[in-house]
Amino acid sequence: MAPDPEPSRTGRPDAHAPGRTYLRCWGTRGSIPSPGNDTVRYGGNTTCVEVCDGDTRLIFDAGSGIRALGDDVYEKGPNSIHIFLTHFHWDHIQGFPFFRPLYDPDDVIHVVGPKQKDIDVQNLFAGQMGPIYFPVPFSVVAARMEFEHLNEGTYEAGDFTLEVMRVRHPSFVTGYRITVRDTVICFIPDNELDGEIYDELEPGFEQRIVEFVGDADLLIHDSMYTEEEYPGRKGWGHSTFEQSVRLAREAGVKELLFFHHDPVRPDDELDAIVERMAEIANRNGGGPVVGAAKEGVYHRMEGGS
Ligand SMILES: [Zn+2]
Ligand SMILES: [Zn+2]
Protein backbone atom coordinates (compact mmCIF):
# COMPACT_ATOMS: atom_id res chain seq x y z
CA MET A 1 0.00 0.00 0.00
CA ALA A 2 1.22 3.49 -0.78
CA PRO A 3 -0.24 6.98 -0.71
CA ASP A 4 -1.45 8.00 -4.12
CA PRO A 5 1.41 9.85 -5.86
CA GLU A 6 -0.86 12.80 -6.59
CA PRO A 7 -3.28 13.00 -3.70
CA SER A 8 -6.28 15.11 -4.47
CA ARG A 9 -8.75 16.71 -2.11
CA THR A 10 -11.48 16.79 -4.69
CA GLY A 11 -11.11 13.98 -7.21
CA ARG A 12 -11.19 10.23 -6.91
CA PRO A 13 -8.52 8.99 -9.34
CA ASP A 14 -9.51 5.87 -11.26
CA ALA A 15 -11.66 4.78 -8.35
CA HIS A 16 -14.34 3.47 -10.65
CA ALA A 17 -11.88 1.28 -12.53
CA PRO A 18 -12.79 -2.35 -11.82
CA GLY A 19 -10.42 -4.07 -9.44
CA ARG A 20 -8.85 -0.87 -8.07
CA THR A 21 -8.99 -0.46 -4.31
CA TYR A 22 -8.53 2.91 -2.60
CA LEU A 23 -8.76 4.11 0.95
CA ARG A 24 -9.26 7.73 1.88
CA CYS A 25 -9.56 9.33 5.32
CA TRP A 26 -12.17 12.09 5.45
CA GLY A 27 -11.76 12.57 9.20
CA THR A 28 -8.85 11.44 11.38
CA ARG A 29 -9.40 13.36 14.61
CA GLY A 30 -10.80 11.98 17.87
CA SER A 31 -13.35 13.40 20.29
CA ILE A 32 -14.24 16.75 18.70
CA PRO A 33 -13.55 18.59 15.43
CA SER A 34 -10.43 20.72 15.76
CA PRO A 35 -10.06 23.12 12.84
CA GLY A 36 -7.18 25.59 12.81
CA ASN A 37 -3.72 26.31 11.47
CA ASP A 38 -2.08 23.75 13.76
CA THR A 39 -4.20 20.83 12.54
CA VAL A 40 -4.66 21.60 8.86
CA ARG A 41 -2.21 19.01 7.50
CA TYR A 42 -3.52 15.95 9.38
CA GLY A 43 -7.03 17.37 9.39
CA GLY A 44 -9.55 18.59 11.95
CA ASN A 45 -12.60 16.49 11.10
CA THR A 46 -13.69 13.58 13.26
CA THR A 47 -13.68 9.94 12.22
CA CYS A 48 -14.70 8.97 8.71
CA VAL A 49 -12.89 6.62 6.33
CA GLU A 50 -13.88 5.50 2.86
CA VAL A 51 -12.79 2.28 1.14
CA CYS A 52 -13.58 2.01 -2.59
CA ASP A 53 -13.34 -0.88 -4.98
CA GLY A 54 -14.72 -0.28 -8.44
CA ASP A 55 -18.28 0.94 -7.94
CA THR A 56 -18.53 -0.20 -4.32
CA ARG A 57 -18.03 2.56 -1.75
CA LEU A 58 -17.92 1.60 1.90
CA ILE A 59 -17.89 4.24 4.61
CA PHE A 60 -16.59 3.63 8.12
CA ASP A 61 -18.01 5.88 10.84
CA ALA A 62 -19.94 9.09 10.36
CA GLY A 63 -17.94 11.79 12.18
CA SER A 64 -17.81 15.32 10.80
CA GLY A 65 -15.67 14.13 7.86
CA ILE A 66 -18.71 12.44 6.31
CA ARG A 67 -20.22 15.79 5.29
CA ALA A 68 -17.72 16.44 2.49
CA LEU A 69 -17.76 12.75 1.55
CA GLY A 70 -21.54 13.00 1.20
CA ASP A 71 -21.16 15.77 -1.37
CA ASP A 72 -18.74 13.58 -3.32
CA VAL A 73 -21.13 10.60 -3.21
CA TYR A 74 -24.03 12.84 -4.22
CA GLU A 75 -22.13 14.01 -7.31
CA LYS A 76 -20.43 10.79 -8.37
CA GLY A 77 -22.54 7.97 -6.96
CA PRO A 78 -23.18 5.17 -6.58
CA ASN A 79 -26.75 5.31 -5.29
CA SER A 80 -26.29 2.36 -2.96
CA ILE A 81 -23.95 3.08 -0.03
CA HIS A 82 -22.92 1.15 3.07
CA ILE A 83 -22.05 2.96 6.30
CA PHE A 84 -20.39 0.75 8.91
CA LEU A 85 -20.25 2.09 12.45
CA THR A 86 -17.88 1.12 15.22
CA HIS A 87 -20.01 2.77 17.95
CA PHE A 88 -22.21 5.76 18.71
CA HIS A 89 -20.01 8.26 20.54
CA TRP A 90 -20.54 11.73 19.09
CA ASP A 91 -17.26 11.91 17.20
CA HIS A 92 -18.34 8.83 15.19
CA ILE A 93 -21.90 9.87 14.28
CA GLN A 94 -22.11 13.66 14.46
CA GLY A 95 -21.74 14.18 10.70
CA PHE A 96 -24.55 11.82 9.74
CA PRO A 97 -27.41 14.40 9.63
CA PHE A 98 -25.26 16.40 7.17
CA PHE A 99 -24.70 13.45 4.79
CA ARG A 100 -26.30 14.78 1.60
CA PRO A 101 -27.40 11.42 0.09
CA LEU A 102 -29.83 11.08 3.02
CA TYR A 103 -32.06 13.61 1.32
CA ASP A 104 -31.94 12.04 -2.15
CA PRO A 105 -34.92 9.75 -2.86
CA ASP A 106 -32.86 7.81 -5.42
CA ASP A 107 -30.38 6.61 -2.78
CA VAL A 108 -30.33 3.44 -0.70
CA ILE A 109 -28.25 3.69 2.48
CA HIS A 110 -27.39 0.60 4.48
CA VAL A 111 -26.33 1.43 8.03
CA VAL A 112 -24.59 -1.43 9.82
CA GLY A 113 -23.39 -1.27 13.41
CA PRO A 114 -23.44 -2.83 16.86
CA LYS A 115 -26.74 -2.84 18.75
CA GLN A 116 -26.38 -1.26 22.22
CA LYS A 117 -28.18 -3.54 24.68
CA ASP A 118 -31.86 -3.21 23.69
CA ILE A 119 -31.43 -0.02 21.60
CA ASP A 120 -31.25 -0.79 17.90
CA VAL A 121 -29.18 1.05 15.28
CA GLN A 122 -32.15 2.86 13.75
CA ASN A 123 -33.19 4.39 17.07
CA LEU A 124 -29.60 5.37 17.88
CA PHE A 125 -29.41 7.25 14.59
CA ALA A 126 -32.88 8.74 14.57
CA GLY A 127 -32.35 9.85 18.18
CA GLN A 128 -29.66 12.38 17.27
CA MET A 129 -32.11 13.96 14.82
CA GLY A 130 -34.71 14.56 17.54
CA PRO A 131 -35.94 18.19 17.76
CA ILE A 132 -33.87 19.01 20.84
CA TYR A 133 -30.63 18.16 19.03
CA PHE A 134 -31.29 18.94 15.36
CA PRO A 135 -33.80 21.06 13.45
CA VAL A 136 -34.57 18.65 10.60
CA PRO A 137 -36.59 15.59 11.73
CA PHE A 138 -35.57 12.07 10.73
CA SER A 139 -38.90 11.76 8.89
CA VAL A 140 -37.55 14.18 6.24
CA VAL A 141 -34.91 11.65 5.20
CA ALA A 142 -35.80 10.74 1.60
CA ALA A 143 -33.33 7.94 0.90
CA ARG A 144 -34.36 4.35 1.49
CA MET A 145 -32.71 3.43 4.80
CA GLU A 146 -31.83 -0.11 5.83
CA PHE A 147 -30.46 -0.75 9.32
CA GLU A 148 -28.67 -3.91 10.35
CA HIS A 149 -26.93 -5.09 13.50
CA LEU A 150 -23.42 -6.46 13.42
CA ASN A 151 -22.13 -7.20 16.91
CA GLU A 152 -20.19 -10.28 15.84
CA GLY A 153 -19.55 -12.42 12.79
CA THR A 154 -19.14 -11.40 9.17
CA TYR A 155 -20.86 -9.29 6.50
CA GLU A 156 -20.55 -9.32 2.71
CA ALA A 157 -20.76 -6.20 0.51
CA GLY A 158 -19.75 -6.36 -3.16
CA ASP A 159 -16.33 -8.04 -3.30
CA PHE A 160 -15.72 -7.18 0.35
CA THR A 161 -15.92 -9.45 3.36
CA LEU A 162 -16.04 -7.72 6.73
CA GLU A 163 -15.40 -9.32 10.10
CA VAL A 164 -16.01 -7.58 13.42
CA MET A 165 -14.52 -7.93 16.87
CA ARG A 166 -15.61 -6.24 20.09
CA VAL A 167 -12.82 -4.05 21.44
CA ARG A 168 -11.93 -2.28 24.72
CA HIS A 169 -13.83 0.99 24.79
CA PRO A 170 -16.86 2.16 26.79
CA SER A 171 -20.19 0.76 25.37
CA PHE A 172 -20.35 -2.03 22.75
CA VAL A 173 -17.64 -1.03 20.29
CA THR A 174 -16.36 -2.98 17.31
CA GLY A 175 -13.32 -2.99 15.05
CA TYR A 176 -13.48 -4.10 11.41
CA ARG A 177 -11.28 -6.44 9.39
CA ILE A 178 -12.00 -5.67 5.73
CA THR A 179 -10.92 -8.09 3.02
CA VAL A 180 -11.16 -7.45 -0.70
CA ARG A 181 -9.51 -10.11 -2.86
CA ASP A 182 -5.99 -10.44 -1.35
CA THR A 183 -5.94 -7.08 0.46
CA VAL A 184 -6.71 -6.78 4.18
CA ILE A 185 -7.41 -3.48 5.98
CA CYS A 186 -8.19 -3.31 9.71
CA PHE A 187 -10.03 -0.29 11.07
CA ILE A 188 -10.05 0.10 14.87
CA PRO A 189 -10.44 3.79 15.71
CA ASP A 190 -11.25 3.47 19.44
CA ASN A 191 -9.58 0.76 21.51
CA GLU A 192 -7.58 0.71 24.77
CA LEU A 193 -4.99 -1.99 24.22
CA ASP A 194 -3.60 -1.95 27.76
CA GLY A 195 -6.94 -1.70 29.50
CA GLU A 196 -7.61 -3.80 32.58
CA ILE A 197 -11.12 -2.49 33.17
CA TYR A 198 -13.14 -4.24 30.49
CA ASP A 199 -14.00 -7.37 32.44
CA GLU A 200 -16.49 -8.85 29.98
CA LEU A 201 -13.82 -8.96 27.25
CA GLU A 202 -11.36 -10.97 29.34
CA PRO A 203 -9.64 -13.34 29.28
CA GLY A 204 -7.80 -13.75 26.01
CA PHE A 205 -8.36 -10.29 24.54
CA GLU A 206 -4.68 -9.71 23.75
CA GLN A 207 -4.40 -12.94 21.81
CA ARG A 208 -7.72 -12.38 20.01
CA ILE A 209 -6.80 -8.93 18.78
CA VAL A 210 -3.37 -10.04 17.53
CA GLU A 211 -5.14 -12.75 15.52
CA PHE A 212 -7.85 -10.35 14.35
CA VAL A 213 -5.38 -7.91 12.77
CA GLY A 214 -2.89 -10.65 11.83
CA ASP A 215 -0.90 -10.04 8.62
CA ALA A 216 -3.04 -7.04 7.61
CA ASP A 217 -1.73 -4.92 4.75
CA LEU A 218 -2.92 -1.83 6.63
CA LEU A 219 -3.96 -1.32 10.25
CA ILE A 220 -5.64 1.96 11.18
CA HIS A 221 -5.53 2.04 14.99
CA ASP A 222 -6.41 4.35 17.87
CA SER A 223 -3.18 6.09 18.93
CA MET A 224 -4.41 9.07 20.87
CA TYR A 225 -1.81 9.46 23.61
CA THR A 226 1.89 9.41 24.30
CA GLU A 227 3.24 7.17 27.06
CA GLU A 228 3.71 10.30 29.21
CA GLU A 229 0.06 11.36 28.78
CA TYR A 230 -1.50 7.92 29.23
CA PRO A 231 -1.39 7.47 33.06
CA GLY A 232 -3.80 10.39 33.54
CA ARG A 233 -6.16 9.03 30.89
CA LYS A 234 -6.26 5.35 31.74
CA GLY A 235 -9.77 3.93 31.32
CA TRP A 236 -10.83 6.57 28.77
CA GLY A 237 -10.78 3.91 26.07
CA HIS A 238 -7.75 4.90 23.99
CA SER A 239 -4.27 3.60 23.23
CA THR A 240 -0.80 5.08 22.99
CA PHE A 241 1.40 5.22 19.91
CA GLU A 242 3.76 2.66 21.45
CA GLN A 243 0.92 0.24 22.18
CA SER A 244 -0.25 0.42 18.55
CA VAL A 245 3.29 -0.21 17.30
CA ARG A 246 3.60 -3.21 19.62
CA LEU A 247 0.31 -4.68 18.31
CA ALA A 248 1.31 -4.12 14.67
CA ARG A 249 4.68 -5.79 15.23
CA GLU A 250 3.23 -8.78 17.06
CA ALA A 251 0.59 -9.29 14.39
CA GLY A 252 2.90 -8.99 11.37
CA VAL A 253 1.06 -5.93 10.03
CA LYS A 254 2.72 -4.36 6.96
CA GLU A 255 1.66 -0.74 7.50
CA LEU A 256 0.29 1.05 10.56
CA LEU A 257 -1.54 4.38 10.47
CA PHE A 258 -2.00 6.19 13.79
CA PHE A 259 -5.58 7.40 14.09
CA HIS A 260 -8.02 9.27 16.36
CA HIS A 261 -5.56 12.11 16.83
CA ASP A 262 -5.95 14.07 20.04
CA PRO A 263 -7.77 17.34 19.23
CA VAL A 264 -5.03 19.32 20.98
CA ARG A 265 -2.16 17.61 19.10
CA PRO A 266 -0.57 20.03 16.59
CA ASP A 267 0.66 18.70 13.24
CA ASP A 268 4.32 19.38 14.04
CA GLU A 269 4.10 17.29 17.19
CA LEU A 270 2.54 14.42 15.21
CA ASP A 271 5.39 14.63 12.68
CA ALA A 272 7.94 14.27 15.48
CA ILE A 273 6.05 11.37 17.06
CA VAL A 274 5.84 9.51 13.73
CA GLU A 275 9.59 9.89 13.29
CA ARG A 276 10.24 8.51 16.77
CA MET A 277 7.79 5.64 16.31
CA ALA A 278 9.30 4.65 12.95
CA GLU A 279 12.59 4.02 14.77
CA ILE A 280 10.90 1.96 17.48
CA ALA A 281 8.84 0.00 14.93
CA ASN A 282 11.91 -1.03 12.98
CA ARG A 283 14.22 -1.79 15.88
CA ASN A 284 15.77 -5.17 15.04
CA GLY A 285 14.21 -4.93 11.56
CA GLY A 286 11.05 -6.35 10.08
CA GLY A 287 8.63 -3.86 11.63
CA PRO A 288 5.71 -2.16 9.95
CA VAL A 289 5.84 1.06 7.97
CA VAL A 290 4.30 3.68 10.28
CA GLY A 291 2.56 6.97 9.64
CA ALA A 292 -0.29 9.11 10.92
CA ALA A 293 -3.59 9.18 9.03
CA LYS A 294 -4.07 12.38 7.04
CA GLU A 295 -7.37 13.82 5.93
CA GLY A 296 -7.80 13.95 2.14
CA VAL A 297 -4.99 11.60 1.11
CA TYR A 298 -5.75 8.66 -1.16
CA HIS A 299 -4.06 5.35 -0.42
CA ARG A 300 -3.89 2.98 -3.34
CA MET A 301 -3.90 -0.60 -2.12
CA GLU A 302 -1.22 -2.47 -4.06
CA GLY A 303 -2.99 -5.80 -3.95
CA GLY A 304 -6.13 -4.32 -5.44
CA SER A 305 -4.78 -3.17 -8.78
ZN1 LIG B 1 -13.81 8.34 19.22
ZN1 LIG C 1 -15.53 6.40 21.40
JSON list of N, CA, C and O in Angstrom, two decimals, residues 9 26-30 32-36 39-47 64-65 94 263 267 295:
[
{"chain": "A", "resi": 9, "resn": "ARG", "atom": "N", "xyz": [-7.70, 16.49, -3.11]},
{"chain": "A", "resi": 9, "resn": "ARG", "atom": "CA", "xyz": [-8.75, 16.71, -2.11]},
{"chain": "A", "resi": 9, "resn": "ARG", "atom": "C", "xyz": [-10.12, 16.72, -2.76]},
{"chain": "A", "resi": 9, "resn": "ARG", "atom": "O", "xyz": [-11.12, 16.78, -2.09]},
{"chain": "A", "resi": 26, "resn": "TRP", "atom": "N", "xyz": [-11.45, 10.81, 5.53]},
{"chain": "A", "resi": 26, "resn": "TRP", "atom": "CA", "xyz": [-12.17, 12.09, 5.45]},
{"chain": "A", "resi": 26, "resn": "TRP", "atom": "C", "xyz": [-12.20, 12.76, 6.82]},
{"chain": "A", "resi": 26, "resn": "TRP", "atom": "O", "xyz": [-12.57, 13.92, 6.94]},
{"chain": "A", "resi": 27, "resn": "GLY", "atom": "N", "xyz": [-11.86, 12.02, 7.86]},
{"chain": "A", "resi": 27, "resn": "GLY", "atom": "CA", "xyz": [-11.76, 12.57, 9.20]},
{"chain": "A", "resi": 27, "resn": "GLY", "atom": "C", "xyz": [-10.86, 11.67, 10.02]},
{"chain": "A", "resi": 27, "resn": "GLY", "atom": "O", "xyz": [-11.04, 10.45, 10.02]},
{"chain": "A", "resi": 28, "resn": "THR", "atom": "N", "xyz": [-9.85, 12.24, 10.66]},
{"chain": "A", "resi": 28, "resn": "THR", "atom": "CA", "xyz": [-8.85, 11.44, 11.38]},
{"chain": "A", "resi": 28, "resn": "THR", "atom": "C", "xyz": [-8.79, 11.78, 12.87]},
{"chain": "A", "resi": 28, "resn": "THR", "atom": "O", "xyz": [-8.08, 11.16, 13.62]},
{"chain": "A", "resi": 29, "resn": "ARG", "atom": "N", "xyz": [-9.53, 12.79, 13.26]},
{"chain": "A", "resi": 29, "resn": "ARG", "atom": "CA", "xyz": [-9.40, 13.36, 14.61]},
{"chain": "A", "resi": 29, "resn": "ARG", "atom": "C", "xyz": [-10.33, 12.63, 15.58]},
{"chain": "A", "resi": 29, "resn": "ARG", "atom": "O", "xyz": [-11.39, 12.14, 15.19]},
{"chain": "A", "resi": 30, "resn": "GLY", "atom": "N", "xyz": [-9.93, 12.56, 16.85]},
{"chain": "A", "resi": 30, "resn": "GLY", "atom": "CA", "xyz": [-10.80, 11.98, 17.87]},
{"chain": "A", "resi": 30, "resn": "GLY", "atom": "C", "xyz": [-11.54, 13.04, 18.63]},
{"chain": "A", "resi": 30, "resn": "GLY", "atom": "O", "xyz": [-11.17, 14.22, 18.61]},
{"chain": "A", "resi": 32, "resn": "ILE", "atom": "N", "xyz": [-13.52, 15.55, 19.11]},
{"chain": "A", "resi": 32, "resn": "ILE", "atom": "CA", "xyz": [-14.24, 16.75, 18.70]},
{"chain": "A", "resi": 32, "resn": "ILE", "atom": "C", "xyz": [-13.51, 17.37, 17.51]},
{"chain": "A", "resi": 32, "resn": "ILE", "atom": "O", "xyz": [-12.28, 17.29, 17.44]},
{"chain": "A", "resi": 33, "resn": "PRO", "atom": "N", "xyz": [-14.25, 17.94, 16.54]},
{"chain": "A", "resi": 33, "resn": "PRO", "atom": "CA", "xyz": [-13.55, 18.59, 15.43]},
{"chain": "A", "resi": 33, "resn": "PRO", "atom": "C", "xyz": [-12.60, 19.65, 15.95]},
{"chain": "A", "resi": 33, "resn": "PRO", "atom": "O", "xyz": [-12.89, 20.34, 16.93]},
{"chain": "A", "resi": 34, "resn": "SER", "atom": "N", "xyz": [-11.46, 19.77, 15.28]},
{"chain": "A", "resi": 34, "resn": "SER", "atom": "CA", "xyz": [-10.43, 20.72, 15.76]},
{"chain": "A", "resi": 34, "resn": "SER", "atom": "C", "xyz": [-9.82, 21.45, 14.58]},
{"chain": "A", "resi": 34, "resn": "SER", "atom": "O", "xyz": [-8.68, 21.22, 14.22]},
{"chain": "A", "resi": 35, "resn": "PRO", "atom": "N", "xyz": [-10.61, 22.34, 13.96]},
{"chain": "A", "resi": 35, "resn": "PRO", "atom": "CA", "xyz": [-10.06, 23.12, 12.84]},
{"chain": "A", "resi": 35, "resn": "PRO", "atom": "C", "xyz": [-9.02, 24.12, 13.33]},
{"chain": "A", "resi": 35, "resn": "PRO", "atom": "O", "xyz": [-9.00, 24.46, 14.51]},
{"chain": "A", "resi": 36, "resn": "GLY", "atom": "N", "xyz": [-8.16, 24.58, 12.43]},
{"chain": "A", "resi": 36, "resn": "GLY", "atom": "CA", "xyz": [-7.18, 25.59, 12.81]},
{"chain": "A", "resi": 36, "resn": "GLY", "atom": "C", "xyz": [-5.87, 25.38, 12.09]},
{"chain": "A", "resi": 36, "resn": "GLY", "atom": "O", "xyz": [-5.63, 24.34, 11.49]},
{"chain": "A", "resi": 39, "resn": "THR", "atom": "N", "xyz": [-3.71, 22.18, 12.83]},
{"chain": "A", "resi": 39, "resn": "THR", "atom": "CA", "xyz": [-4.20, 20.83, 12.54]},
{"chain": "A", "resi": 39, "resn": "THR", "atom": "C", "xyz": [-4.54, 20.64, 11.07]},
{"chain": "A", "resi": 39, "resn": "THR", "atom": "O", "xyz": [-5.14, 19.63, 10.69]},
{"chain": "A", "resi": 40, "resn": "VAL", "atom": "N", "xyz": [-4.17, 21.61, 10.24]},
{"chain": "A", "resi": 40, "resn": "VAL", "atom": "CA", "xyz": [-4.66, 21.60, 8.86]},
{"chain": "A", "resi": 40, "resn": "VAL", "atom": "C", "xyz": [-4.05, 20.47, 8.02]},
{"chain": "A", "resi": 40, "resn": "VAL", "atom": "O", "xyz": [-4.70, 19.94, 7.12]},
{"chain": "A", "resi": 41, "resn": "ARG", "atom": "N", "xyz": [-2.83, 20.05, 8.33]},
{"chain": "A", "resi": 41, "resn": "ARG", "atom": "CA", "xyz": [-2.21, 19.01, 7.50]},
{"chain": "A", "resi": 41, "resn": "ARG", "atom": "C", "xyz": [-2.77, 17.62, 7.80]},
{"chain": "A", "resi": 41, "resn": "ARG", "atom": "O", "xyz": [-3.03, 16.86, 6.88]},
{"chain": "A", "resi": 42, "resn": "TYR", "atom": "N", "xyz": [-2.94, 17.27, 9.06]},
{"chain": "A", "resi": 42, "resn": "TYR", "atom": "CA", "xyz": [-3.52, 15.95, 9.38]},
{"chain": "A", "resi": 42, "resn": "TYR", "atom": "C", "xyz": [-5.05, 16.01, 9.40]},
{"chain": "A", "resi": 42, "resn": "TYR", "atom": "O", "xyz": [-5.70, 14.98, 9.32]},
{"chain": "A", "resi": 43, "resn": "GLY", "atom": "N", "xyz": [-5.59, 17.20, 9.50]},
{"chain": "A", "resi": 43, "resn": "GLY", "atom": "CA", "xyz": [-7.03, 17.37, 9.39]},
{"chain": "A", "resi": 43, "resn": "GLY", "atom": "C", "xyz": [-7.72, 17.56, 10.73]},
{"chain": "A", "resi": 43, "resn": "GLY", "atom": "O", "xyz": [-7.26, 17.03, 11.75]},
{"chain": "A", "resi": 44, "resn": "GLY", "atom": "N", "xyz": [-8.83, 18.30, 10.71]},
{"chain": "A", "resi": 44, "resn": "GLY", "atom": "CA", "xyz": [-9.55, 18.59, 11.95]},
{"chain": "A", "resi": 44, "resn": "GLY", "atom": "C", "xyz": [-10.88, 17.87, 12.08]},
{"chain": "A", "resi": 44, "resn": "GLY", "atom": "O", "xyz": [-11.53, 17.94, 13.13]},
{"chain": "A", "resi": 45, "resn": "ASN", "atom": "N", "xyz": [-11.30, 17.17, 11.02]},
{"chain": "A", "resi": 45, "resn": "ASN", "atom": "CA", "xyz": [-12.60, 16.49, 11.10]},
{"chain": "A", "resi": 45, "resn": "ASN", "atom": "C", "xyz": [-12.52, 15.19, 11.89]},
{"chain": "A", "resi": 45, "resn": "ASN", "atom": "O", "xyz": [-11.49, 14.53, 11.93]},
{"chain": "A", "resi": 46, "resn": "THR", "atom": "N", "xyz": [-13.64, 14.84, 12.51]},
{"chain": "A", "resi": 46, "resn": "THR", "atom": "CA", "xyz": [-13.69, 13.58, 13.26]},
{"chain": "A", "resi": 46, "resn": "THR", "atom": "C", "xyz": [-13.97, 12.40, 12.34]},
{"chain": "A", "resi": 46, "resn": "THR", "atom": "O", "xyz": [-14.35, 12.55, 11.18]},
{"chain": "A", "resi": 47, "resn": "THR", "atom": "N", "xyz": [-13.82, 11.22, 12.91]},
{"chain": "A", "resi": 47, "resn": "THR", "atom": "CA", "xyz": [-13.68, 9.94, 12.22]},
{"chain": "A", "resi": 47, "resn": "THR", "atom": "C", "xyz": [-14.60, 9.67, 11.04]},
{"chain": "A", "resi": 47, "resn": "THR", "atom": "O", "xyz": [-15.82, 9.63, 11.18]},
{"chain": "A", "resi": 64, "resn": "SER", "atom": "N", "xyz": [-17.57, 14.12, 11.60]},
{"chain": "A", "resi": 64, "resn": "SER", "atom": "CA", "xyz": [-17.81, 15.32, 10.80]},
{"chain": "A", "resi": 64, "resn": "SER", "atom": "C", "xyz": [-17.22, 15.21, 9.39]},
{"chain": "A", "resi": 64, "resn": "SER", "atom": "O", "xyz": [-17.67, 15.91, 8.48]},
{"chain": "A", "resi": 65, "resn": "GLY", "atom": "N", "xyz": [-16.25, 14.32, 9.19]},
{"chain": "A", "resi": 65, "resn": "GLY", "atom": "CA", "xyz": [-15.67, 14.13, 7.86]},
{"chain": "A", "resi": 65, "resn": "GLY", "atom": "C", "xyz": [-16.65, 13.62, 6.82]},
{"chain": "A", "resi": 65, "resn": "GLY", "atom": "O", "xyz": [-16.43, 13.76, 5.61]},
{"chain": "A", "resi": 94, "resn": "GLN", "atom": "N", "xyz": [-21.60, 12.29, 14.49]},
{"chain": "A", "resi": 94, "resn": "GLN", "atom": "CA", "xyz": [-22.11, 13.66, 14.46]},
{"chain": "A", "resi": 94, "resn": "GLN", "atom": "C", "xyz": [-22.28, 14.24, 13.05]},
{"chain": "A", "resi": 94, "resn": "GLN", "atom": "O", "xyz": [-23.03, 15.19, 12.87]},
{"chain": "A", "resi": 263, "resn": "PRO", "atom": "N", "xyz": [-7.43, 16.03, 19.80]},
{"chain": "A", "resi": 263, "resn": "PRO", "atom": "CA", "xyz": [-7.77, 17.34, 19.23]},
{"chain": "A", "resi": 263, "resn": "PRO", "atom": "C", "xyz": [-6.77, 18.45, 19.57]},
{"chain": "A", "resi": 263, "resn": "PRO", "atom": "O", "xyz": [-6.68, 19.44, 18.85]},
{"chain": "A", "resi": 267, "resn": "ASP", "atom": "N", "xyz": [0.04, 19.49, 14.32]},
{"chain": "A", "resi": 267, "resn": "ASP", "atom": "CA", "xyz": [0.66, 18.70, 13.24]},
{"chain": "A", "resi": 267, "resn": "ASP", "atom": "C", "xyz": [2.15, 18.47, 13.46]},
{"chain": "A", "resi": 267, "resn": "ASP", "atom": "O", "xyz": [2.66, 17.37, 13.25]},
{"chain": "A", "resi": 295, "resn": "GLU", "atom": "N", "xyz": [-6.11, 13.53, 6.62]},
{"chain": "A", "resi": 295, "resn": "GLU", "atom": "CA", "xyz": [-7.37, 13.82, 5.93]},
{"chain": "A", "resi": 295, "resn": "GLU", "atom": "C", "xyz": [-7.09, 14.18, 4.46]},
{"chain": "A", "resi": 295, "resn": "GLU", "atom": "O", "xyz": [-6.19, 14.96, 4.17]}
]
